[in-house]
Amino acid sequence: MKIGIDMMGGDFAPLEAIKGIQHYVEEGNAHLVLIGDEDKITPLLSEYNIPGERYTVVHAPQVIGMHEHPTRALKEKQQSSIAVGFHLLASGKMDAFISAGNTGAMLVGSLYSLKPIEGVLRPTISTIIPKENGSTGLLLDVGLNSDCKPEQLNQFAVMGTVYAQQILGIDNPRVALLNIGEEEGKGNLLAQATYPLLKENKHINFIGNVEGRDVLIDKADIIVCDGFSGNIILKLAESLFEITGRKEIHHEYFDRFNFENYGGTPVLGISKPVIIGHGISKGKAFKNMIVVAQKMIEKDVMEKLHTELIN
């Protein structure tokens, strides 16, 4: 098993990536492919005593900045850590790829360097939702698809179900549609057209509509919505963690909003695992991104998605 890491992606690269690797190698068993500027990476590997047999360094002298245009940067910077990473992944030299770098470039690379899983209309990204009772839920889409069709939301429900079962350990996840009311027939045209598709979908455990006030309580395990709505909820949740930190409000529930606990989000619907992290990721987040990638490989999540979507 080989997991590739963009060593130059993120505000604190490559140091925090190295710290994450240091923690990972204490318990994980994957071979790590470290992609980036060799002159900057190698001294840190020695300083943090990373065992040489656990990694391979692939030199990539260019870096795609956080604010560069994704498509143009991938085309013009083919020796960047992100471009090289996707080449290695697409050619079978790695089994997964993670990065805390330019999110747009990671999404463009995912969509155009890798094949979508057969039957997938549009890939999606999700976020973990910490529930009040201590459990964990999933919200998708959270920004990859701002405008959606009912058939796409129906597929998001299937992909979210597989991910929740295989990675979150929820045997029969409850799926709900985000709406402005609980009753069938509520909502805009998208919600009204999506509801009957979810209701008839035999691959999911659909429980109906949920409202915004239900997102953080244990009413559903998976909440499906368009990426525009999902991204607003995601950013609102991030602000809760930031505000409680600034005001020095200490509570174990709000601590669960720390994105570093979950690492990053996978792009669901493409042929190989790609994990996208936050630009301010530090060591803990990098370690957890590697862990998620390893689980996705071990559980063969992409093949299980394929099976559910074509049957």
XYZ file of C-alpha atoms in Angstrom, residues 115-272:
158
model
C -11.709 8.301 -14.061
C -15.068 8.619 -12.331
C -16.545 5.429 -10.971
C -18.862 3.832 -13.523
C -22.352 5.238 -13.181
C -21.383 8.346 -11.188
C -23.071 11.498 -12.470
C -20.989 13.894 -10.371
C -18.388 13.244 -7.647
C -19.045 14.845 -4.277
C -17.293 15.942 -1.102
C -18.619 15.637 2.435
C -17.896 16.812 5.949
C -18.126 15.145 9.342
C -20.862 16.493 11.610
C -20.305 16.160 15.397
C -23.643 15.330 17.039
C -24.760 16.590 20.436
C -24.997 13.047 21.834
C -21.390 12.181 20.915
C -22.116 10.362 17.664
C -20.892 11.394 14.230
C -22.817 12.236 11.074
C -22.055 13.086 7.470
C -23.180 16.050 5.350
C -22.831 16.082 1.567
C -22.331 17.859 -0.786
C -20.402 20.685 0.890
C -19.133 22.701 -2.041
C -18.080 20.667 -5.042
C -21.499 20.938 -6.723
C -23.166 24.284 -6.019
C -26.049 23.501 -8.371
C -27.428 19.977 -8.323
C -30.040 17.853 -9.999
C -32.298 15.430 -8.093
C -30.529 12.412 -9.600
C -27.203 13.679 -8.282
C -28.517 14.119 -4.739
C -29.907 10.594 -4.964
C -26.427 9.309 -5.796
C -24.856 11.388 -3.042
C -27.108 9.516 -0.617
C -25.771 6.174 -1.857
C -22.134 7.293 -1.754
C -22.605 8.782 1.708
C -24.162 5.540 2.915
C -21.202 3.459 1.739
C -18.707 5.883 3.281
C -20.586 5.974 6.595
C -20.720 2.184 6.720
C -17.111 1.532 5.787
C -15.265 4.468 7.399
C -17.542 5.732 10.185
C -18.723 2.253 11.211
C -22.472 2.986 11.015
C -24.204 -0.260 9.989
C -27.511 1.091 8.667
C -27.119 4.879 8.396
C -30.271 6.986 8.385
C -30.399 9.262 5.346
C -32.294 12.569 5.352
C -32.829 15.403 2.891
C -32.057 18.915 4.111
C -35.176 21.017 3.739
C -37.170 23.906 5.216
C -39.817 21.604 6.660
C -40.252 17.978 7.638
C -43.358 17.258 5.566
C -43.120 15.620 2.152
C -43.711 18.219 -0.531
C -41.885 20.996 1.304
C -39.028 23.018 -0.132
C -37.852 24.325 -3.478
C -38.124 22.502 -6.793
C -34.897 20.575 -6.170
C -36.031 19.275 -2.773
C -39.496 18.401 -4.051
C -38.088 16.428 -6.971
C -35.408 14.710 -4.896
C -37.675 13.428 -2.131
C -39.481 10.733 -4.194
C -36.171 9.476 -5.617
C -34.734 9.006 -2.137
C -37.990 7.437 -0.953
C -37.804 4.777 -3.689
C -34.051 4.162 -3.393
C -33.558 0.603 -2.090
C -29.845 1.168 -1.389
C -30.419 3.647 1.435
C -32.342 3.970 4.688
C -34.279 7.159 3.905
C -36.112 8.741 6.847
C -37.454 11.921 5.215
C -36.684 15.623 5.534
C -34.699 17.346 8.270
C -34.388 21.057 8.976
C -31.392 23.195 9.838
C -32.098 22.826 13.550
C -31.699 19.052 13.201
C -28.188 19.055 11.735
C -26.319 18.838 15.049
C -28.679 16.454 16.859
C -29.034 12.708 16.406
C -31.884 12.738 13.931
C -30.050 11.417 10.875
C -26.640 9.922 10.141
C -26.362 11.309 6.608
C -27.832 14.599 5.418
C -27.978 15.250 1.678
C -28.079 18.716 0.110
C -26.706 20.768 -2.755
C -23.158 22.055 -2.379
C -24.263 25.660 -1.986
C -26.310 24.917 1.137
C -23.809 22.386 2.463
C -20.878 24.765 2.207
C -22.755 27.423 4.176
C -23.405 24.905 6.968
C -19.766 23.774 6.880
C -18.426 27.317 7.217
C -20.937 28.068 9.991
C -19.726 24.995 11.902
C -16.099 26.085 11.447
C -16.980 29.502 12.865
C -18.439 27.896 16.010
C -15.068 26.342 16.765
C -13.233 29.593 16.054
C -15.585 31.683 18.209
C -15.466 29.318 21.187
C -11.675 29.351 20.939
C -11.449 33.134 20.869
C -13.827 33.472 23.802
C -12.017 30.684 25.695
C -15.164 28.604 26.001
C -13.976 25.110 26.879
C -16.338 22.210 26.333
C -15.687 18.742 24.931
C -18.536 19.117 22.436
C -17.085 22.209 20.776
C -13.664 20.545 20.729
C -15.166 18.009 18.304
C -15.587 20.777 15.723
C -11.805 20.906 15.308
C -11.232 19.756 11.718
C -7.843 18.320 12.679
C -9.634 15.460 14.447
C -10.894 14.233 11.074
C -8.000 15.172 8.825
C -9.633 15.887 5.504
C -12.493 15.012 3.211
C -12.390 12.404 0.438
C -13.635 13.060 -3.070
C -16.340 10.409 -3.446
C -17.168 9.094 -6.897
C -13.698 8.915 -8.461
C -11.706 5.757 -9.072
C -9.026 6.204 -6.386
